[in-house]
């Protein structure tokens, strides 16, 4: 304020004062106390500035108060004593402070140049929903400009049609000269974006400015003087200008300005909204690619993995149109399905993948069974990983309908599908030795192919080996009485994956020893189980494991913890203490850490270490209760709970029982209600006792 006082008193400072007051990009610094603020107002009032400038001064102060979410107490009352708000703004707003307010930069061209004028927009409580433009502001606008504000309001209200008992108030921060200052409809886009931000609560990036008309149907219409407006935006340090596609910058536009900022051509209001709310220096290049990709199906396929799912959601109608075109073209759909499958293999892309599925046509193109099966398999894997078992089941059924035909064209695609299908069944706790007829036929086809390949010297068949590995698990989940079948599938898997002859496939064939070791442990073959453990960990005896703990991966740690929890196997105590210490330092949320903590908790109980047992069971429970991990992990909360109830106080247990029971039942309903019927036919503590007595039957094989 002291700076304003100095300028106001300067003989030639009035034009400079006007420019400062009209520039909302720079805040005014007020004196810290109401008394000093009051003194400053008296000083400026008596400085001799023209009445129009004095009015602008008070409008600026009131604008600051409306825009400030936490104004200094007493300042508004002080300001009202000098210049009542209603008198100044000429409105009948009752409680503008209870509304939401934003400042909107608008590019105004005149005399072949452009400047930024700031508008104030508010959404305030009111019985009337009619747009309010103060009378003094109306005098500064021509009919087209006022119509453009109405059009902007329509676009904003379309975003949230349910919002009622609110009205928009719009006025410029401008000198009340009584002369026409605002003409044509090119401010509609900027005003519409600002007004929509009030409706939705999502802010427009402060680096973005927009120019363009609106046609009343969400389309953006052309503007004039675009080059001048872009130059004006650069001079005011904006980094992004949204403009109509019909109005392109001239080739001769100042290259320095183009380097400083990014112009985006937009044709629809919803696209402009997406860019305006998402723009940042970090996202500038990716947003440019996004706008280009939405106009070209092939480019969209190439770039789609880079776009967050949220962005696709903002442009859902456009993405739906693109995907409809892609699903109608064989070459495009094939590219899309394969790219999508790659995204699903990268867990960091799952939000984007799910957004694509949400926008894709429901019908899978059956006339292209290979690409169709890739699409079904990828979605089955996606929703299986996300724990959405019901949606996964839908994709399983669609994939089955295509697999029979697809495997006669490309057997390896069918292998990927059936691997995913069986794993999905395991995650739903559906365990059976039966195999679908189409899978049996596929196995026969693959084994015939493998014999022919082996006769020619090619002994490794990776797809077949992976399928055998899944069948090892499929058999082992059915219990110890199927150990012979499990052993047979394991031998086939090791042979097809080239055990000891294919270093590049070593992680795959070595994993088979994890499956076989756990199956043997469940079947009571302790010597055979230990042999698998040593092979999987790369040691010769149990005494060497403790030294390797820091280098073990989570699944190797899990297998080691499972052996520690077994009563009939002698394992050095150094391994127990080493694993507990290591897990405490490296614990993560996710599979298999819930099992690691659970089995180490059981190992602690065997060693009468109740303190660590309780802590480890509680950590296992916390992981299982993480809703983002899905119901397969969630239902495993029953495991630590069955043991925890005897390690914690009754009051602690009773305080959480209702929450535990509700979540466990919800997970059971999603998975396999019949398998977990004991949760519904008895009290919860009785159900937990049932889990403790029948743990290995309820949670077989690798779920132990």
XYZ file of C-alpha atoms in Angstrom:
704
model
C 0.000 0.000 0.000
C 2.879 2.374 0.702
C 3.977 1.963 -2.909
C 0.451 2.794 -4.104
C 0.401 5.905 -1.913
C 3.689 7.078 -3.394
C 2.448 6.514 -6.965
C -0.937 8.136 -6.235
C 0.803 11.281 -4.987
C 3.182 11.434 -7.965
C 2.176 14.065 -10.552
C 2.475 11.643 -13.483
C 1.713 8.405 -11.673
C -1.969 7.947 -12.465
C -1.520 5.721 -15.539
C 0.996 3.585 -13.653
C -1.405 3.309 -10.711
C -4.183 2.231 -13.073
C -2.050 -0.551 -14.580
C -1.069 -1.828 -11.108
C -4.661 -1.897 -9.897
C -5.859 -3.762 -13.002
C -3.157 -6.450 -12.816
C -4.428 -9.286 -10.615
C -1.381 -11.405 -11.397
C 0.461 -9.372 -8.761
C -0.901 -9.127 -5.239
C -1.087 -5.945 -3.174
C 0.650 -5.923 0.194
C -1.552 -4.567 2.966
C -0.484 -3.144 6.309
C -0.740 -5.774 9.040
C -3.240 -3.943 11.269
C -6.729 -2.627 10.565
C -5.808 0.787 11.976
C -2.869 1.225 9.603
C -4.988 -0.083 6.715
C -7.612 2.552 7.566
C -4.938 5.271 7.599
C -3.710 4.156 4.165
C -7.224 4.401 2.726
C -7.608 7.956 4.075
C -4.251 8.903 2.573
C -5.111 7.625 -0.909
C -8.586 9.193 -0.790
C -7.012 12.582 -0.103
C -4.248 12.182 -2.694
C -6.261 13.867 -5.429
C -6.593 10.910 -7.824
C -9.523 11.121 -10.296
C -12.858 9.667 -9.204
C -12.711 6.927 -11.860
C -9.320 5.810 -10.559
C -10.565 5.954 -6.975
C -13.478 3.689 -7.957
C -11.051 1.264 -9.625
C -8.926 1.321 -6.471
C -11.839 0.254 -4.287
C -13.003 -2.364 -6.795
C -9.526 -3.848 -6.693
C -9.573 -3.956 -2.894
C -13.003 -5.595 -2.858
C -11.887 -8.062 -5.525
C -8.914 -9.018 -3.344
C -11.239 -9.550 -0.393
C -13.600 -11.769 -2.375
C -10.739 -13.810 -3.821
C -8.967 -14.245 -0.478
C -10.172 -17.461 1.228
C -8.874 -16.196 4.596
C -9.005 -12.378 4.706
C -7.535 -10.455 7.621
C -10.244 -9.979 10.294
C -11.700 -6.482 10.321
C -10.379 -5.442 6.909
C -13.714 -5.944 5.136
C -15.575 -3.896 7.739
C -12.994 -1.146 7.444
C -13.232 -1.193 3.659
C -17.042 -1.078 3.830
C -16.893 2.110 5.907
C -14.920 3.825 3.159
C -16.822 2.354 0.219
C -19.780 -0.021 0.729
C -19.486 -3.108 -1.411
C -23.031 -2.951 -2.803
C -22.644 0.699 -3.782
C -19.397 -0.004 -5.539
C -20.322 -3.219 -7.366
C -23.979 -2.199 -7.832
C -25.268 -5.683 -7.050
C -27.872 -7.065 -4.680
C -25.772 -9.986 -3.455
C -26.672 -10.788 0.138
C -23.718 -12.945 1.190
C -21.002 -12.864 -1.472
C -18.447 -13.989 1.116
C -20.163 -17.386 1.319
C -19.725 -17.929 -2.417
C -16.671 -19.014 -4.398
C -14.692 -16.522 -6.477
C -12.013 -16.721 -9.165
C -10.019 -14.320 -11.279
C -10.041 -14.953 -15.024
C -7.479 -13.532 -17.479
C -9.060 -12.440 -20.762
C -7.168 -11.411 -23.898
C -8.593 -8.225 -25.402
C -7.371 -7.014 -28.803
C -7.493 -3.387 -29.860
C -5.569 -1.304 -32.382
C -3.705 -4.390 -33.638
C -2.345 -5.197 -30.176
C -3.639 -7.229 -27.254
C -3.650 -6.874 -23.497
C -4.831 -8.967 -20.560
C -7.903 -7.783 -18.681
C -8.837 -9.570 -15.477
C -12.436 -10.538 -14.846
C -13.865 -11.528 -11.477
C -16.410 -14.348 -11.419
C -18.321 -15.622 -8.422
C -20.820 -18.391 -7.719
C -22.925 -17.116 -4.840
C -26.001 -18.301 -2.929
C -29.191 -16.923 -4.432
C -32.828 -17.844 -4.939
C -32.371 -16.770 -8.549
C -30.052 -18.624 -10.912
C -29.942 -15.750 -13.420
C -26.521 -14.529 -14.484
C -25.658 -11.210 -12.829
C -23.510 -8.638 -14.617
C -23.490 -5.359 -12.645
C -25.106 -2.453 -14.533
C -21.868 -0.456 -14.674
C -20.118 -3.454 -16.267
C -22.882 -3.965 -18.836
C -22.253 -0.444 -20.128
C -18.703 -1.485 -21.040
C -19.823 -4.479 -23.166
C -21.480 -4.820 -26.533
C -24.309 -7.296 -27.126
C -22.062 -10.035 -28.505
C -19.801 -9.854 -25.471
C -22.733 -10.124 -23.060
C -24.107 -13.035 -25.091
C -20.711 -14.731 -24.885
C -20.833 -14.577 -21.074
C -24.251 -16.261 -21.181
C -22.834 -18.951 -23.461
C -19.886 -19.435 -21.091
C -22.322 -19.886 -18.214
C -24.242 -22.559 -20.159
C -21.045 -24.559 -20.758
C -20.080 -24.264 -17.097
C -23.499 -25.314 -15.812
C -23.548 -28.271 -18.192
C -20.677 -29.734 -16.137
C -22.732 -29.750 -12.919
C -26.424 -29.473 -13.812
C -27.477 -30.521 -10.299
C -26.063 -27.360 -8.692
C -28.958 -25.022 -7.893
C -29.640 -22.007 -5.677
C -26.473 -20.414 -6.984
C -25.983 -17.593 -9.432
C -22.944 -16.412 -11.344
C -21.675 -12.861 -10.909
C -19.217 -11.586 -13.518
C -17.514 -8.214 -13.885
C -14.201 -6.872 -15.216
C -11.540 -5.115 -13.215
C -11.623 -2.066 -15.451
C -11.950 1.707 -15.309
C -15.615 2.696 -15.350
C -15.286 5.122 -18.251
C -18.804 4.619 -19.568
C -17.302 3.804 -22.975
C -17.435 0.470 -24.809
C -14.373 -1.596 -23.881
C -15.370 -5.207 -24.562
C -16.717 -6.388 -27.894
C -17.225 -9.654 -29.829
C -17.410 -13.123 -28.296
C -13.761 -14.167 -28.079
C -13.708 -14.079 -24.262
C -16.307 -16.847 -23.955
C -13.806 -19.713 -23.716
C -11.740 -18.062 -20.972
C -14.831 -17.081 -18.994
C -16.377 -20.532 -19.438
C -13.266 -22.232 -18.068
C -13.203 -19.933 -15.053
C -16.906 -20.404 -14.370
C -16.608 -24.188 -14.686
C -13.805 -24.118 -12.123
C -16.302 -22.535 -9.719
C -18.848 -25.261 -10.451
C -16.440 -28.173 -10.070
C -13.938 -26.903 -7.520
C -11.060 -27.769 -9.886
C -8.693 -24.873 -10.513
C -7.513 -23.759 -13.932
C -3.720 -23.644 -14.151
C -2.433 -20.100 -13.524
C -0.067 -20.590 -16.485
C -2.977 -20.943 -18.935
C -4.900 -18.254 -20.796
C -7.553 -18.897 -23.433
C -9.223 -17.128 -26.318
C -12.134 -18.385 -28.368
C -15.855 -18.136 -28.873
C -18.397 -20.807 -27.900
C -21.235 -21.980 -30.107
C -23.610 -23.107 -27.355
C -23.021 -26.815 -28.085
C -19.515 -27.151 -26.668
C -17.757 -26.172 -29.885
C -15.099 -23.450 -29.970
C -15.370 -20.793 -32.674
C -12.697 -18.693 -34.361
C -11.216 -15.416 -33.141
C -9.311 -12.556 -34.700
C -5.906 -11.063 -33.929
C -4.554 -14.398 -32.670
C -0.915 -13.463 -33.274
C -1.302 -10.289 -31.250
C -3.053 -12.208 -28.478
C -0.292 -14.819 -28.294
C 2.312 -12.065 -28.111
C 0.257 -10.350 -25.416
C 0.007 -13.599 -23.444
C 3.787 -14.013 -23.610
C 4.348 -10.458 -22.427
C 2.216 -11.271 -19.384
C 4.266 -14.454 -18.786
C 1.580 -17.034 -19.526
C 3.043 -20.352 -20.651
C 0.078 -21.813 -22.512
C -2.508 -20.261 -24.839
C -5.612 -22.230 -25.797
C -7.048 -21.084 -29.120
C -9.564 -22.342 -31.703
C -8.365 -24.821 -34.321
C -9.807 -22.513 -36.987
C -7.422 -19.738 -35.922
C -3.786 -20.709 -36.416
C -0.792 -18.556 -35.423
C 1.074 -17.034 -38.362
C 4.360 -18.596 -39.440
C 6.079 -15.284 -38.811
C 4.995 -15.142 -35.163
C 7.873 -14.120 -32.919
C 9.951 -17.308 -32.448
C 11.137 -16.141 -29.054
C 7.554 -16.023 -27.834
C 6.819 -19.480 -29.231
C 9.817 -20.842 -27.335
C 8.520 -19.275 -24.129
C 5.023 -20.719 -24.334
C 2.900 -23.407 -25.957
C -0.169 -22.647 -28.094
C -2.769 -25.446 -28.153
C -5.435 -25.580 -30.843
C -8.730 -26.881 -29.423
C -12.076 -27.564 -31.046
C -14.206 -28.520 -28.040
C -14.802 -26.930 -24.658
C -14.239 -30.217 -22.815
C -10.804 -30.586 -24.427
C -9.928 -27.028 -23.451
C -11.024 -27.788 -19.885
C -8.779 -30.844 -19.743
C -5.766 -28.870 -20.931
C -6.513 -25.872 -18.723
C -6.753 -27.930 -15.542
C -3.888 -30.345 -16.239
C -1.304 -28.008 -17.725
C 2.050 -27.704 -15.974
C 5.671 -27.423 -17.065
C 6.042 -31.113 -16.289
C 3.078 -32.155 -18.438
C 3.395 -29.643 -21.282
C 4.919 -32.026 -23.834
C 2.714 -34.940 -22.862
C -0.414 -32.788 -23.060
C 0.588 -31.733 -26.549
C 0.913 -35.400 -27.527
C -2.450 -36.063 -25.887
C -4.267 -33.471 -27.987
C -2.630 -34.790 -31.152
C -3.396 -38.416 -30.282
C -7.082 -37.713 -29.727
C -7.308 -36.691 -33.371
C -5.590 -39.776 -34.834
C -6.391 -43.403 -33.943
C -2.988 -44.740 -34.972
C -1.126 -42.089 -33.006
C -3.410 -42.728 -30.046
C -2.402 -46.404 -29.981
C 1.281 -45.479 -30.121
C 1.012 -42.921 -27.312
C -1.817 -44.178 -25.072
C 0.425 -45.842 -22.486
C 1.882 -42.417 -21.635
C -1.436 -40.834 -20.683
C -2.784 -41.105 -17.115
C -6.165 -42.759 -16.760
C -7.518 -39.505 -15.322
C -6.806 -37.736 -18.620
C -8.668 -40.393 -20.576
C -11.566 -40.020 -18.159
C -11.726 -36.277 -18.784
C -12.042 -36.973 -22.510
C -14.130 -40.130 -22.230
C -16.541 -39.299 -25.058
C -13.663 -38.570 -27.454
C -11.794 -41.711 -26.380
C -14.967 -43.768 -26.838
C -15.232 -42.526 -30.406
C -11.591 -43.359 -31.108
C -11.923 -46.856 -29.668
C -15.083 -47.481 -31.687
C -13.065 -46.708 -34.838
C -10.185 -48.893 -33.651
C -12.467 -51.855 -32.881
C -13.914 -51.592 -36.395
C -10.530 -51.860 -38.141
C -8.596 -55.160 -38.048
C -5.095 -53.683 -38.310
C -5.780 -50.981 -35.728
C -7.456 -53.388 -33.309
C -4.560 -55.840 -33.549
C -2.065 -53.061 -32.757
C -4.263 -51.771 -29.968
C -4.757 -55.174 -28.304
C -1.035 -55.978 -28.323
C -0.101 -52.536 -26.987
C -2.767 -52.840 -24.309
C -1.433 -56.261 -23.263
C 2.012 -54.720 -22.811
C 0.503 -52.017 -20.603
C -1.158 -54.618 -18.388
C 2.203 -56.317 -17.821
C 3.438 -52.988 -16.403
C 1.568 -52.500 -13.120
C 2.247 -48.746 -13.200
C 0.001 -48.504 -16.304
C -3.027 -50.218 -14.779
C -5.025 -47.030 -14.145
C -4.644 -46.112 -17.806
C -5.506 -49.643 -18.905
C -8.680 -49.661 -16.817
C -9.708 -46.272 -18.222
C -9.313 -47.685 -21.739
C -11.441 -50.708 -20.897
C -14.118 -48.444 -19.422
C -14.311 -46.517 -22.704
C -14.030 -49.465 -25.099
C -17.004 -51.072 -26.888
C -18.576 -53.910 -24.907
C -18.540 -56.339 -27.830
C -15.205 -58.007 -28.605
C -14.640 -58.314 -32.382
C -15.176 -62.061 -32.794
C -14.187 -61.957 -36.460
C -10.588 -61.354 -35.340
C -10.143 -64.134 -32.755
C -6.398 -63.734 -32.203
C -6.495 -60.024 -31.387
C -9.783 -60.569 -29.567
C -8.223 -63.228 -27.336
C -5.264 -60.941 -26.578
C -7.748 -58.238 -25.509
C -9.724 -60.665 -23.316
C -6.585 -62.164 -21.757
C -5.156 -58.754 -20.914
C -8.402 -57.631 -19.269
C -8.663 -60.900 -17.361
C -5.127 -60.330 -16.047
C -5.853 -56.668 -15.282
C -8.938 -57.252 -13.167
C -7.465 -60.354 -11.582
C -4.485 -58.292 -10.414
C -6.761 -55.521 -9.159
C -8.806 -58.015 -7.173
C -12.030 -57.342 -9.094
C -13.062 -60.968 -9.346
C -16.548 -60.376 -10.749
C -15.257 -58.314 -13.669
C -12.444 -60.810 -14.203
C -15.038 -63.586 -14.484
C -16.776 -61.679 -17.296
C -13.540 -61.507 -19.286
C -12.911 -65.181 -18.579
C -16.214 -66.088 -20.225
C -15.540 -63.870 -23.241
C -12.067 -65.357 -23.636
C -13.353 -68.923 -23.491
C -15.668 -68.143 -26.386
C -12.658 -67.168 -28.523
C -9.970 -69.558 -27.313
C -11.157 -72.612 -29.260
C -10.818 -70.840 -32.597
C -7.762 -68.787 -31.667
C -5.661 -71.792 -30.634
C -5.938 -73.245 -34.140
C -4.360 -70.028 -35.419
C -1.810 -69.238 -32.684
C -1.515 -71.784 -29.874
C 0.772 -69.555 -27.806
C -1.958 -66.916 -27.488
C -4.257 -69.587 -26.082
C -1.535 -70.629 -23.607
C -1.393 -67.089 -22.251
C -5.161 -67.039 -21.871
C -5.415 -70.364 -20.036
C -2.507 -69.491 -17.756
C -4.346 -66.319 -16.794
C -7.672 -68.156 -16.488
C -6.291 -70.762 -14.072
C -4.536 -68.156 -11.920
C -7.781 -66.199 -11.758
C -9.590 -69.330 -10.529
C -6.930 -69.830 -7.850
C -7.379 -66.234 -6.725
C -11.109 -66.887 -6.324
C -10.311 -69.931 -4.166
C -11.841 -72.232 -6.781
C -9.697 -75.370 -6.699
C -10.404 -78.376 -8.905
C -8.338 -80.900 -10.816
C -10.725 -80.665 -13.756
C -9.471 -78.867 -16.846
C -11.636 -77.233 -19.524
C -11.978 -79.411 -22.604
C -10.415 -76.742 -24.788
C -7.367 -76.658 -22.495
C -7.001 -80.439 -22.727
C -7.058 -80.177 -26.516
C -4.554 -77.326 -26.396
C -2.196 -79.418 -24.257
C -2.356 -82.266 -26.758
C -1.592 -79.856 -29.596
C 1.335 -78.285 -27.734
C 2.823 -81.615 -26.684
C 2.680 -82.844 -30.274
C 4.422 -79.674 -31.394
C 7.038 -80.073 -28.673
C 7.840 -83.649 -29.705
C 8.366 -82.533 -33.295
C 10.569 -79.643 -32.175
C 12.573 -81.864 -29.811
C 13.171 -84.394 -32.586
C 14.715 -81.562 -34.586
C 16.954 -80.521 -31.678
C 14.864 -77.704 -30.149
C 14.183 -79.053 -26.666
C 12.908 -75.876 -24.996
C 9.295 -74.762 -25.354
C 8.772 -71.743 -23.123
C 4.973 -71.343 -23.582
C 4.401 -75.036 -22.852
C 6.759 -74.893 -19.868
C 4.852 -71.948 -18.419
C 1.558 -73.772 -18.860
C 2.980 -76.833 -17.108
C 4.112 -74.554 -14.269
C 0.582 -73.218 -13.878
C -0.728 -76.790 -13.851
C 1.723 -77.597 -11.047
C -0.021 -74.937 -8.967
C -3.447 -76.040 -10.183
C -2.801 -79.552 -8.903
C -1.060 -78.490 -5.673
C -3.954 -76.223 -4.651
C -6.198 -79.305 -4.636
C -4.278 -80.784 -1.723
C -1.640 -83.365 -0.725
C -3.519 -86.321 -2.217
C -2.657 -84.966 -5.662
C 1.077 -84.809 -4.976
C 1.857 -87.438 -7.640
C 0.142 -85.353 -10.328
C 1.927 -82.263 -9.018
C 5.289 -84.035 -9.249
C 4.507 -85.152 -12.808
C 3.551 -81.651 -13.972
C 6.697 -80.299 -12.307
C 8.963 -82.726 -14.179
C 7.343 -81.703 -17.451
C 7.733 -78.005 -16.643
C 11.430 -78.363 -15.814
C 12.050 -80.300 -19.018
C 10.158 -77.872 -21.276
C 11.888 -74.871 -19.681
C 15.325 -76.452 -20.168
C 16.488 -76.954 -16.584
C 20.257 -76.406 -16.256
C 20.587 -75.801 -20.008
C 18.967 -72.382 -20.451
C 20.528 -69.665 -18.245
C 18.191 -67.069 -19.746
C 15.193 -69.063 -18.541
C 16.699 -69.900 -15.149
C 14.271 -67.663 -13.189
C 11.384 -69.558 -14.802
C 12.578 -73.109 -14.229
C 13.986 -72.255 -10.806
C 10.532 -71.000 -9.787
C 9.231 -74.547 -10.256
C 11.230 -75.617 -7.194
C 9.314 -73.091 -5.122
C 5.992 -74.596 -6.226
C 7.187 -78.173 -5.791
C 8.813 -77.479 -2.417
C 5.618 -76.015 -0.972
C 3.562 -78.889 -2.389
C 5.919 -81.450 -0.839
C 5.821 -79.601 2.469
C 2.012 -79.792 2.462
C 2.228 -83.507 1.620
C 4.639 -84.222 4.501
C 7.659 -85.021 2.304
C 10.089 -83.040 4.444
C 13.302 -84.280 2.835
C 11.987 -83.596 -0.646
C 10.715 -80.180 0.444
C 14.101 -79.216 1.906
C 15.843 -80.314 -1.289
C 13.602 -77.928 -3.250
C 14.240 -75.118 -0.760
C 18.012 -75.505 -1.045
C 17.814 -75.599 -4.847
C 15.555 -72.526 -4.974
C 17.815 -70.525 -2.653
C 21.065 -71.739 -4.183
C 22.490 -73.291 -0.988
C 23.684 -76.738 0.003
C 22.225 -76.894 3.507
C 20.101 -74.937 5.993
C 23.146 -73.486 7.708
C 23.987 -71.399 4.632
C 20.606 -69.679 4.325
C 21.031 -67.057 7.066
C 24.023 -65.494 5.320
C 22.012 -65.134 2.095
C 18.960 -63.451 3.642
C 19.865 -59.873 2.524
C 20.061 -61.068 -1.101
C 16.815 -63.059 -1.172
C 13.820 -61.831 -3.151
C 10.383 -61.666 -1.448
C 9.295 -65.076 -2.768
C 12.487 -66.722 -1.538
C 11.951 -65.049 1.842
C 8.365 -66.296 1.846
C 9.418 -69.892 1.191
C 12.061 -69.690 3.925
C 9.493 -68.304 6.391
C 7.081 -71.091 5.469
C 9.705 -73.700 6.426
C 10.413 -71.883 9.694
C 6.703 -72.192 10.538
C 6.713 -75.979 10.009
C 6.911 -77.989 13.224
C 8.680 -81.042 11.780
C 11.685 -79.361 10.162
C 14.814 -78.391 12.070
C 16.050 -74.990 10.889
C 18.817 -73.001 12.645
C 17.586 -70.232 14.960
C 20.013 -67.851 13.233
C 17.754 -68.018 10.181
C 14.727 -67.076 12.299
C 16.413 -64.070 13.924
C 17.969 -63.001 10.630
C 14.665 -63.146 8.763
C 12.730 -61.290 11.473
C 15.332 -58.526 11.514
C 15.458 -58.299 7.707
C 11.684 -58.283 7.253
C 11.227 -55.609 9.905
C 13.568 -53.333 7.933
C 12.339 -54.111 4.407
C 8.601 -54.741 4.884
C 6.382 -53.731 1.945
C 2.629 -53.691 1.392
C 1.631 -56.336 -1.113
C 1.889 -60.031 -1.900
C 3.659 -62.103 -0.531
C 4.541 -59.914 2.466
C 1.279 -60.752 4.225
C 2.311 -64.429 4.114
C 5.897 -63.683 5.130
C 4.738 -61.873 8.275
C 2.135 -64.533 9.035
C 4.560 -67.448 8.766
C 7.245 -65.645 10.727
C 4.566 -65.026 13.363
C 3.861 -68.757 13.500
C 7.606 -69.401 13.684
C 7.795 -66.968 16.606
C 5.050 -68.869 18.443
C 6.952 -72.140 17.966
C 9.908 -70.437 19.645
C 7.715 -68.954 22.430
C 8.550 -65.436 21.198
C 5.107 -63.932 21.810
C 6.217 -60.314 21.436
C 7.475 -60.818 17.878
C 4.563 -63.139 17.121
C 2.040 -60.443 17.969
C 3.935 -57.760 16.031
C 4.293 -59.952 12.932
C 0.648 -61.061 12.971
C -0.421 -57.419 13.300
C 1.737 -56.473 10.309
C 0.233 -59.310 8.287
C -3.254 -58.153 9.263
C -2.488 -54.562 8.262
C -1.369 -55.662 4.794
C -4.422 -57.874 4.324
C -6.742 -55.010 5.266
C -5.314 -52.769 2.543
C -8.332 -52.488 0.233
C -6.154 -51.694 -2.770
C -4.801 -55.267 -2.744
C -8.166 -56.889 -3.465
C -10.237 -59.633 -1.827
C -7.778 -62.502 -2.417
C -5.299 -60.821 -0.085
C -8.094 -59.382 2.048
C -9.597 -62.749 3.008
C -6.180 -63.802 4.291
C -6.782 -61.508 7.253
C -8.455 -64.549 8.805
C -5.025 -66.189 9.109
C -3.337 -63.718 11.491
C -6.636 -63.009 13.263
C -7.013 -66.685 14.150
C -3.760 -66.458 16.117
C -3.880 -62.827 17.257
C -7.038 -63.226 19.295
C -5.037 -65.186 21.884
C -2.173 -62.669 21.965
C -3.987 -59.379 22.535
C -6.335 -58.152 25.227
C -10.045 -58.873 25.007
C -10.829 -55.152 24.904
C -8.526 -54.631 21.903
C -10.145 -57.531 20.081
C -13.708 -56.441 20.839
C -13.002 -52.878 19.669
C -12.188 -54.042 16.144
C -14.291 -57.177 15.773
C -17.143 -55.577 13.825
C -14.743 -54.040 11.279
C -12.826 -57.292 10.825
C -15.969 -59.338 10.415
C -17.546 -56.935 7.915
C -14.452 -56.841 5.716
C -13.905 -60.604 5.837
C -17.510 -61.286 4.837
C -17.370 -58.722 2.041
C -14.217 -60.347 0.642
C -15.735 -63.823 0.962
C -18.831 -62.774 -0.991
C -16.650 -61.492 -3.827
C -14.540 -64.632 -3.957
C -16.287 -67.886 -3.137
C -19.082 -67.682 -0.533
C -19.537 -71.453 -0.378
C -15.884 -72.040 0.530
C -16.123 -69.482 3.317
C -19.611 -70.500 4.478
C -18.258 -70.887 8.024
C -18.070 -67.078 8.208
C -21.832 -66.823 7.851
C -23.173 -69.735 9.914
C -21.518 -69.042 13.283
C -20.205 -66.203 15.484
C -17.040 -64.543 14.225
C -14.787 -65.801 17.028
C -16.010 -69.331 16.390
C -15.181 -68.823 12.716
C -11.647 -67.754 13.652
C -11.262 -70.859 15.804
C -12.416 -72.895 12.795
C -9.689 -71.234 10.694
C -7.055 -72.099 13.280
C -8.106 -75.759 13.418
C -8.528 -76.168 9.645
C -6.052 -73.593 8.381
C -4.270 -75.819 5.863
C -7.536 -76.944 4.275
C -8.964 -73.430 3.966
C -5.691 -71.917 2.747
C -3.883 -74.625 0.773
C -0.479 -74.758 -0.895
C 1.060 -71.316 -1.528
C -1.722 -69.536 0.404
C -0.422 -71.029 3.665
